[in-house]
Amino acid sequence: MHDDRNIIEQAVHLLQSGELVAFPTETVYGLGADASNPAAVAKLYEAKGRPGNHPVIVHLSELSQLSFWTSQIPDNAMRLAEKFWPGPLTLILPKAPHVLDAITGGQKSVGLRVPSHPLALDLLKAFGGGVVAPSANKFGRLSPTKANDVRSEFHDQVAMVLDGGPCAVGIESTIVDLTGSQPMILRPGMIEQAEIESVIGAVRLAAQFVEDESITRAPGGLPSHYAPTTPLKLAHADELQRIIDNLPKGRVRIAVMAFSAAPLEMDWIIANSDPHAFARDLYSNLRQLDKLQLDQIIVEVPPEDSHWDGIRDRLVRAAADK
Ligand code: TXA
Ligand code: MG
């Protein structure tokens, strides 16, 4: 306990000095910087290799801080925040005038979230201000769900990595934009559309998530994101079987993540059929297969139903042409 306090104090001191501190959230690890310090924010974008027009999420310790960061709080925002915070939900709201352009990508809105991981909350409470934290990976790569994933990617570019064990949710927060005439889900996550709708009524899904009639084809215009370095392909069970049947003998250069067991001796992860467990393990499974440096990773297409929306989104992006 005493040790934990020391570590938090040290982390707060580093954030106040404009350094980067990685910390666990329930979704993925975040790479944190003081949201009010332009130099710290610049250092964050530099370390991540992120283009300046991509906005970042401000993390807060409690709902009462919302009013400081926004110029207006619609009723729907209060309803969603009361229901889902602390938790894996990000709200896009009209920004307060003092919010740095550098964290909003020059937009008039700001992304806000109160995470539920106890270590994140300890850090945010002790720091007091907002902490901008994109997922702690280099731009376009897989998000980290363990402290070691962060260390191996950033080394001494990050002053400190708080280790809170593996992340429980495993994929990034659901993002709901409340700045337009109708609420819109910009990024699906493990808080589902139906759960959002049960609180605020109808929400739209951003266009890129509704056009994917064929999930094995990368939808046009989708940036490659959340991707391993090994090319990743999505395949239905029958297609996967055909690929395996046609493998040249003795030269198995593919790794597979599928819901069934391996028919041959090969690099194969049996995926969990429960969406929450699948999401929790998704990025660490892909990292494990990526490390093998084979020619291709094949992932069996997840079920069609809405419990898998967030997972399907990440897989389609991971499979998108670079
Ligand atoms: O679960 C999460 O949300 C994790 C953890 C660390 O909290 N964070 C995360 O951050 O995924 P990042 O930077 O990897 O993704 C943030 C997403 C981006 O897609 C960005 O475009 C969107 O949030 N975003 C942030 N502010 C926005 C804004 N003002 N308008 C529209 N989109 C915004
Ligand atoms: Mg990210």
GROMACS .gro file of C-alpha atoms and ligand atoms in nm:
model
  356
    1MET     CA    1   0.000   0.000   0.000
    2HIS     CA    2   0.277   0.237   0.105
    3ASP     CA    3   0.470   0.134  -0.206
    4ASP     CA    4   0.171   0.200  -0.430
    5ARG     CA    5   0.140   0.551  -0.289
    6ASN     CA    6   0.505   0.615  -0.358
    7ILE     CA    7   0.468   0.500  -0.715
    8ILE     CA    8   0.164   0.720  -0.771
    9GLU     CA    9   0.346   1.020  -0.621
   10GLN     CA   10   0.637   0.960  -0.854
   11ALA     CA   11   0.404   0.928  -1.154
   12VAL     CA   12   0.225   1.252  -1.063
   13HIS     CA   13   0.557   1.430  -1.030
   14LEU     CA   14   0.663   1.308  -1.375
   15LEU     CA   15   0.335   1.421  -1.534
   16GLN     CA   16   0.373   1.763  -1.368
   17SER     CA   17   0.726   1.783  -1.512
   18GLY     CA   18   0.591   1.728  -1.864
   19GLU     CA   19   0.701   1.363  -1.890
   20LEU     CA   20   0.507   1.071  -2.036
   21VAL     CA   21   0.364   0.810  -1.798
   22ALA     CA   22   0.198   0.495  -1.927
   23PHE     CA   23  -0.081   0.355  -1.713
   24PRO     CA   24  -0.334   0.072  -1.726
   25THR     CA   25  -0.700   0.130  -1.799
   26GLU     CA   26  -0.967  -0.139  -1.810
   27THR     CA   27  -0.960  -0.126  -2.193
   28VAL     CA   28  -0.591  -0.096  -2.297
   29TYR     CA   29  -0.282   0.077  -2.159
   30GLY     CA   30  -0.269   0.451  -2.222
   31LEU     CA   31   0.033   0.674  -2.284
   32GLY     CA   32  -0.037   0.967  -2.054
   33ALA     CA   33   0.060   1.333  -2.063
   34ASP     CA   34  -0.066   1.645  -1.884
   35ALA     CA   35  -0.359   1.765  -2.101
   36SER     CA   36  -0.288   2.129  -2.010
   37ASN     CA   37   0.083   2.127  -2.099
   38PRO     CA   38   0.148   2.194  -2.472
   39ALA     CA   39   0.509   2.071  -2.454
   40ALA     CA   40   0.403   1.744  -2.289
   41VAL     CA   41   0.132   1.695  -2.552
   42ALA     CA   42   0.387   1.759  -2.829
   43LYS     CA   43   0.618   1.501  -2.673
   44LEU     CA   44   0.331   1.252  -2.667
   45TYR     CA   45   0.250   1.295  -3.038
   46GLU     CA   46   0.618   1.270  -3.122
   47ALA     CA   47   0.665   0.947  -2.922
   48LYS     CA   48   0.354   0.788  -3.074
   49GLY     CA   49   0.433   0.899  -3.427
   50ARG     CA   50   0.075   1.025  -3.445
   51PRO     CA   51  -0.034   1.284  -3.705
   52GLY     CA   52  -0.127   1.615  -3.540
   53ASN     CA   53  -0.484   1.613  -3.670
   54HIS     CA   54  -0.576   1.293  -3.479
   55PRO     CA   55  -0.739   1.401  -3.151
   56VAL     CA   56  -0.670   1.230  -2.818
   57ILE     CA   57  -0.897   1.146  -2.524
   58VAL     CA   58  -0.877   1.339  -2.196
   59HIS     CA   59  -0.899   1.106  -1.895
   60LEU     CA   60  -1.065   1.235  -1.577
   61SER     CA   61  -1.102   1.092  -1.227
   62GLU     CA   62  -1.469   1.180  -1.188
   63LEU     CA   63  -1.780   1.305  -1.360
   64SER     CA   64  -1.774   1.637  -1.171
   65GLN     CA   65  -1.469   1.741  -1.377
   66LEU     CA   66  -1.668   1.723  -1.699
   67SER     CA   67  -1.786   2.083  -1.683
   68PHE     CA   68  -1.428   2.214  -1.675
   69TRP     CA   69  -1.349   2.055  -2.011
   70THR     CA   70  -1.674   2.125  -2.197
   71SER     CA   71  -1.864   2.437  -2.298
   72GLN     CA   72  -2.196   2.259  -2.275
   73ILE     CA   73  -2.314   1.926  -2.129
   74PRO     CA   74  -2.618   1.785  -2.311
   75ASP     CA   75  -2.863   1.580  -2.100
   76ASN     CA   76  -2.765   1.270  -2.296
   77ALA     CA   77  -2.405   1.314  -2.184
   78MET     CA   78  -2.507   1.319  -1.818
   79ARG     CA   79  -2.727   1.013  -1.865
   80LEU     CA   80  -2.451   0.814  -2.034
   81ALA     CA   81  -2.180   0.927  -1.793
   82GLU     CA   82  -2.394   0.842  -1.490
   83LYS     CA   83  -2.470   0.500  -1.630
   84PHE     CA   84  -2.128   0.397  -1.767
   85TRP     CA   85  -1.856   0.594  -1.583
   86PRO     CA   86  -1.616   0.492  -1.457
   87GLY     CA   87  -1.596   0.260  -1.755
   88PRO     CA   88  -1.511   0.194  -2.121
   89LEU     CA   89  -1.707   0.482  -2.275
   90THR     CA   90  -1.570   0.802  -2.432
   91LEU     CA   91  -1.797   1.101  -2.492
   92ILE     CA   92  -1.728   1.360  -2.762
   93LEU     CA   93  -1.860   1.696  -2.640
   94PRO     CA   94  -1.821   2.066  -2.730
   95LYS     CA   95  -1.486   2.175  -2.587
   96ALA     CA   96  -1.428   2.452  -2.335
   97PRO     CA   97  -1.228   2.747  -2.481
   98HIS     CA   98  -0.909   2.665  -2.284
   99VAL     CA   99  -0.880   2.311  -2.424
  100LEU     CA  100  -0.563   2.294  -2.635
  101ASP     CA  101  -0.606   2.266  -3.012
  102ALA     CA  102  -0.319   2.017  -3.000
  103ILE     CA  103  -0.537   1.758  -2.821
  104THR     CA  104  -0.853   1.809  -3.027
  105GLY     CA  105  -0.680   1.803  -3.364
  106GLY     CA  106  -0.806   2.160  -3.410
  107GLN     CA  107  -1.171   2.053  -3.375
  108LYS     CA  108  -1.431   2.228  -3.158
  109SER     CA  109  -1.500   1.907  -2.968
  110VAL     CA  110  -1.311   1.710  -2.705
  111GLY     CA  111  -1.313   1.339  -2.613
  112LEU     CA  112  -1.356   1.264  -2.241
  113ARG     CA  113  -1.358   0.950  -2.035
  114VAL     CA  114  -1.342   0.834  -1.672
  115PRO     CA  115  -1.170   0.493  -1.678
  116SER     CA  116  -1.244   0.229  -1.413
  117HIS     CA  117  -0.905   0.067  -1.355
  118PRO     CA  118  -0.817   0.136  -0.988
  119LEU     CA  119  -0.459   0.235  -1.069
  120ALA     CA  120  -0.577   0.478  -1.339
  121LEU     CA  121  -0.825   0.631  -1.094
  122ASP     CA  122  -0.555   0.660  -0.822
  123LEU     CA  123  -0.326   0.836  -1.068
  124LEU     CA  124  -0.596   1.070  -1.202
  125LYS     CA  125  -0.719   1.160  -0.853
  126ALA     CA  126  -0.370   1.232  -0.727
  127PHE     CA  127  -0.284   1.433  -1.040
  128GLY     CA  128  -0.606   1.632  -1.023
  129GLY     CA  129  -0.606   1.755  -1.383
  130GLY     CA  130  -0.686   1.589  -1.713
  131VAL     CA  131  -0.449   1.333  -1.861
  132VAL     CA  132  -0.451   1.284  -2.237
  133ALA     CA  133  -0.384   0.922  -2.317
  134PRO     CA  134  -0.397   0.754  -2.653
  135SER     CA  135  -0.344   0.379  -2.651
  136ALA     CA  136   0.024   0.324  -2.565
  137ASN     CA  137   0.134   0.190  -2.902
  138LYS     CA  138   0.309   0.342  -3.200
  139PHE     CA  139   0.060   0.488  -3.449
  140GLY     CA  140  -0.129   0.216  -3.639
  141ARG     CA  141   0.005  -0.075  -3.433
  142LEU     CA  142  -0.171  -0.312  -3.193
  143SER     CA  143  -0.285  -0.159  -2.865
  144PRO     CA  144  -0.105  -0.283  -2.553
  145THR     CA  145  -0.292  -0.481  -2.288
  146LYS     CA  146   0.009  -0.553  -2.064
  147ALA     CA  147   0.277  -0.329  -1.912
  148ASN     CA  148   0.549  -0.518  -2.097
  149ASP     CA  149   0.385  -0.447  -2.435
  150VAL     CA  150   0.438  -0.077  -2.360
  151ARG     CA  151   0.798  -0.112  -2.242
  152SER     CA  152   0.900  -0.315  -2.545
  153GLU     CA  153   0.756  -0.054  -2.782
  154PHE     CA  154   0.865   0.270  -2.614
  155HIS     CA  155   1.174   0.183  -2.406
  156ASP     CA  156   1.310   0.509  -2.259
  157GLN     CA  157   1.067   0.730  -2.456
  158VAL     CA  158   0.829   0.681  -2.161
  159ALA     CA  159   0.944   0.798  -1.817
  160MET     CA  160   0.740   0.540  -1.626
  161VAL     CA  161   0.508   0.249  -1.690
  162LEU     CA  162   0.255   0.175  -1.414
  163ASP     CA  163   0.191  -0.199  -1.409
  164GLY     CA  164  -0.171  -0.286  -1.337
  165GLY     CA  165  -0.166  -0.636  -1.482
  166PRO     CA  166  -0.351  -0.742  -1.797
  167CYS     CA  167  -0.646  -0.525  -1.908
  168ALA     CA  168  -0.989  -0.675  -1.840
  169VAL     CA  169  -1.185  -0.537  -2.139
  170GLY     CA  170  -0.906  -0.566  -2.396
  171ILE     CA  171  -1.031  -0.338  -2.676
  172GLU     CA  172  -1.063   0.040  -2.674
  173SER     CA  173  -1.362   0.229  -2.534
  174THR     CA  174  -1.688   0.282  -2.722
  175ILE     CA  175  -1.686   0.641  -2.854
  176VAL     CA  176  -2.018   0.832  -2.869
  177ASP     CA  177  -2.028   1.171  -3.038
  178LEU     CA  178  -2.292   1.398  -2.884
  179THR     CA  179  -2.204   1.715  -3.075
  180GLY     CA  180  -2.429   1.654  -3.379
  181SER     CA  181  -2.805   1.661  -3.425
  182GLN     CA  182  -2.818   1.288  -3.351
  183PRO     CA  183  -2.588   1.084  -3.123
  184MET     CA  184  -2.339   0.876  -3.322
  185ILE     CA  185  -2.112   0.587  -3.233
  186LEU     CA  186  -1.772   0.674  -3.383
  187ARG     CA  187  -1.600   0.361  -3.256
  188PRO     CA  188  -1.786   0.051  -3.136
  189GLY     CA  189  -1.656  -0.118  -2.823
  190MET     CA  190  -1.767  -0.361  -2.556
  191ILE     CA  191  -2.042  -0.123  -2.440
  192GLU     CA  192  -2.281  -0.204  -2.721
  193GLN     CA  193  -2.510   0.011  -2.934
  194ALA     CA  194  -2.817  -0.145  -2.768
  195GLU     CA  195  -2.686  -0.054  -2.422
  196ILE     CA  196  -2.628   0.306  -2.533
  197GLU     CA  197  -2.975   0.316  -2.690
  198SER     CA  198  -3.137   0.183  -2.374
  199VAL     CA  199  -3.015   0.503  -2.204
  200ILE     CA  200  -3.055   0.778  -2.469
  201GLY     CA  201  -3.268   0.630  -2.749
  202ALA     CA  202  -3.166   0.585  -3.113
  203VAL     CA  203  -2.799   0.632  -3.203
  204ARG     CA  204  -2.645   0.613  -3.548
  205LEU     CA  205  -2.334   0.411  -3.632
  206ALA     CA  206  -2.063   0.605  -3.816
  207ALA     CA  207  -2.077   0.522  -4.188
  208GLN     CA  208  -1.764   0.307  -4.192
  209PHE     CA  209  -1.923   0.053  -3.958
  210VAL     CA  210  -2.243  -0.010  -4.152
  211GLU     CA  211  -2.114  -0.065  -4.502
  212ASP     CA  212  -1.928  -0.390  -4.440
  213GLU     CA  213  -2.160  -0.639  -4.613
  214SER     CA  214  -1.852  -0.847  -4.685
  215ILE     CA  215  -1.631  -0.861  -4.382
  216THR     CA  216  -1.343  -1.036  -4.557
  217ARG     CA  217  -1.305  -0.738  -4.789
  218ALA     CA  218  -1.154  -0.432  -4.633
  219PRO     CA  219  -1.417  -0.157  -4.655
  220GLY     CA  220  -1.304   0.133  -4.873
  221GLY     CA  221  -1.144   0.426  -4.701
  222LEU     CA  222  -1.077   0.246  -4.375
  223PRO     CA  223  -0.729   0.326  -4.256
  224SER     CA  224  -0.520   0.029  -4.155
  225HIS     CA  225  -0.516   0.043  -3.779
  226TYR     CA  226  -0.467  -0.183  -3.481
  227ALA     CA  227  -0.253  -0.398  -3.710
  228PRO     CA  228   0.014  -0.660  -3.651
  229THR     CA  229   0.318  -0.641  -3.882
  230THR     CA  230   0.232  -0.980  -4.033
  231PRO     CA  231  -0.044  -0.947  -4.297
  232LEU     CA  232  -0.375  -1.048  -4.142
  233LYS     CA  233  -0.666  -1.204  -4.328
  234LEU     CA  234  -1.016  -1.279  -4.207
  235ALA     CA  235  -1.170  -1.606  -4.324
  236HIS     CA  236  -1.491  -1.796  -4.263
  237ALA     CA  237  -1.452  -2.154  -4.133
  238ASP     CA  238  -1.500  -2.319  -4.476
  239GLU     CA  239  -1.251  -2.084  -4.642
  240LEU     CA  240  -1.001  -2.150  -4.363
  241GLN     CA  241  -1.041  -2.522  -4.420
  242ARG     CA  242  -0.969  -2.476  -4.793
  243ILE     CA  243  -0.656  -2.275  -4.720
  244ILE     CA  244  -0.528  -2.547  -4.485
  245ASP     CA  245  -0.610  -2.826  -4.733
  246ASN     CA  246  -0.403  -2.646  -4.996
  247LEU     CA  247  -0.100  -2.566  -4.782
  248PRO     CA  248   0.222  -2.676  -4.951
  249LYS     CA  249   0.361  -2.976  -4.757
  250GLY     CA  250   0.626  -2.896  -4.495
  251ARG     CA  251   0.603  -2.520  -4.546
  252VAL     CA  252   0.337  -2.400  -4.308
  253ARG     CA  253   0.396  -2.027  -4.303
  254ILE     CA  254   0.064  -1.925  -4.157
  255ALA     CA  255  -0.063  -1.882  -3.803
  256VAL     CA  256  -0.430  -1.916  -3.721
  257MET     CA  257  -0.676  -1.797  -3.460
  258ALA     CA  258  -1.002  -1.986  -3.494
  259PHE     CA  259  -1.290  -2.112  -3.283
  260SER     CA  260  -1.214  -2.479  -3.356
  261ALA     CA  261  -0.905  -2.687  -3.272
  262ALA     CA  262  -0.614  -2.719  -3.515
  263PRO     CA  263  -0.654  -2.997  -3.774
  264LEU     CA  264  -0.274  -3.017  -3.817
  265GLU     CA  265   0.022  -2.946  -3.597
  266MET     CA  266   0.068  -2.576  -3.657
  267ASP     CA  267   0.071  -2.236  -3.485
  268TRP     CA  268  -0.289  -2.206  -3.384
  269ILE     CA  269  -0.479  -2.027  -3.109
  270ILE     CA  270  -0.824  -2.152  -3.018
  271ALA     CA  271  -1.031  -1.836  -2.981
  272ASN     CA  272  -1.277  -1.801  -2.698
  273SER     CA  273  -1.641  -1.813  -2.811
  274ASP     CA  274  -1.745  -1.565  -2.542
  275PRO     CA  275  -1.706  -1.212  -2.686
  276HIS     CA  276  -1.580  -1.062  -2.357
  277ALA     CA  277  -1.308  -1.323  -2.322
  278PHE     CA  278  -1.229  -1.293  -2.695
  279ALA     CA  279  -1.187  -0.916  -2.664
  280ARG     CA  280  -0.979  -0.944  -2.347
  281ASP     CA  281  -0.729  -1.174  -2.520
  282LEU     CA  282  -0.748  -1.032  -2.876
  283TYR     CA  283  -0.442  -0.806  -2.885
  284SER     CA  284  -0.216  -1.034  -2.682
  285ASN     CA  285  -0.314  -1.326  -2.907
  286LEU     CA  286  -0.236  -1.123  -3.219
  287ARG     CA  287   0.096  -1.010  -3.068
  288GLN     CA  288   0.184  -1.373  -2.995
  289LEU     CA  289   0.111  -1.478  -3.355
  290ASP     CA  290   0.287  -1.170  -3.495
  291LYS     CA  291   0.608  -1.260  -3.308
  292LEU     CA  292   0.632  -1.583  -3.508
  293GLN     CA  293   0.706  -1.369  -3.817
  294LEU     CA  294   0.521  -1.600  -4.053
  295ASP     CA  295   0.379  -1.499  -4.394
  296GLN     CA  296   0.021  -1.456  -4.279
  297ILE     CA  297  -0.209  -1.458  -3.979
  298ILE     CA  298  -0.557  -1.591  -4.052
  299VAL     CA  299  -0.837  -1.510  -3.810
  300GLU     CA  300  -1.173  -1.680  -3.827
  301VAL     CA  301  -1.454  -1.428  -3.881
  302PRO     CA  302  -1.640  -1.375  -3.552
  303PRO     CA  303  -2.018  -1.429  -3.523
  304GLU     CA  304  -2.251  -1.174  -3.688
  305ASP     CA  305  -2.437  -1.065  -3.377
  306SER     CA  306  -2.402  -0.726  -3.213
  307HIS     CA  307  -2.206  -0.851  -2.910
  308TRP     CA  308  -1.913  -0.877  -3.152
  309ASP     CA  309  -1.943  -0.529  -3.313
  310GLY     CA  310  -1.636  -0.381  -3.143
  311ILE     CA  311  -1.427  -0.690  -3.207
  312ARG     CA  312  -1.534  -0.710  -3.573
  313ASP     CA  313  -1.439  -0.343  -3.617
  314ARG     CA  314  -1.084  -0.400  -3.485
  315LEU     CA  315  -1.036  -0.714  -3.694
  316VAL     CA  316  -1.157  -0.549  -4.016
  317ARG     CA  317  -0.915  -0.263  -3.954
  318ALA     CA  318  -0.630  -0.501  -3.875
  319ALA     CA  319  -0.698  -0.678  -4.204
  320ALA     CA  320  -0.725  -0.357  -4.411
  321ASP     CA  321  -0.464  -0.315  -4.685
  322LYS     CA  322  -0.173  -0.102  -4.576
  323TXA     O1  323  -1.007   0.283  -2.440
  323TXA     C1  324  -0.960   0.387  -2.485
  323TXA     O2  325  -1.031   0.477  -2.532
  323TXA     C2  326  -0.808   0.403  -2.479
  323TXA     C3  327  -0.765   0.411  -2.333
  323TXA     C4  328  -0.618   0.438  -2.316
  323TXA     O3  329  -0.843   0.507  -2.266
  323TXA     N1  330  -0.765   0.516  -2.553
  323TXA     C5  331  -0.767   0.521  -2.688
  323TXA     O4  332  -0.711   0.638  -2.739
  323TXA     O5  333  -0.809   0.431  -2.758
  323TXA     P1  334  -0.668   0.653  -2.893
  323TXA     O6  335  -0.602   0.784  -2.898
  323TXA     O7  336  -0.590   0.535  -2.937
  323TXA     O8  337  -0.804   0.663  -2.969
  323TXA     C6  338  -0.881   0.779  -2.948
  323TXA     C7  339  -0.989   0.788  -3.050
  323TXA     C8  340  -0.935   0.823  -3.186
  323TXA     O9  341  -0.997   0.740  -3.281
  323TXA     C9  342  -0.980   0.967  -3.204
  323TXA    O10  343  -1.003   0.998  -3.337
  323TXA    C10  344  -1.105   0.974  -3.120
  323TXA    O11  345  -1.077   0.893  -3.010
  323TXA     N2  346  -1.131   1.110  -3.073
  323TXA    C11  347  -1.072   1.175  -2.969
  323TXA     N3  348  -1.117   1.301  -2.960
  323TXA    C12  349  -1.206   1.317  -3.058
  323TXA    C13  350  -1.288   1.426  -3.102
  323TXA     N4  351  -1.284   1.545  -3.044
  323TXA     N5  352  -1.368   1.405  -3.208
  323TXA    C14  353  -1.372   1.285  -3.269
  323TXA     N6  354  -1.298   1.179  -3.233
  323TXA    C15  355  -1.217   1.194  -3.129
  324MG      MG  356  -0.519   0.375  -3.044
   0.00000   0.00000   0.00000
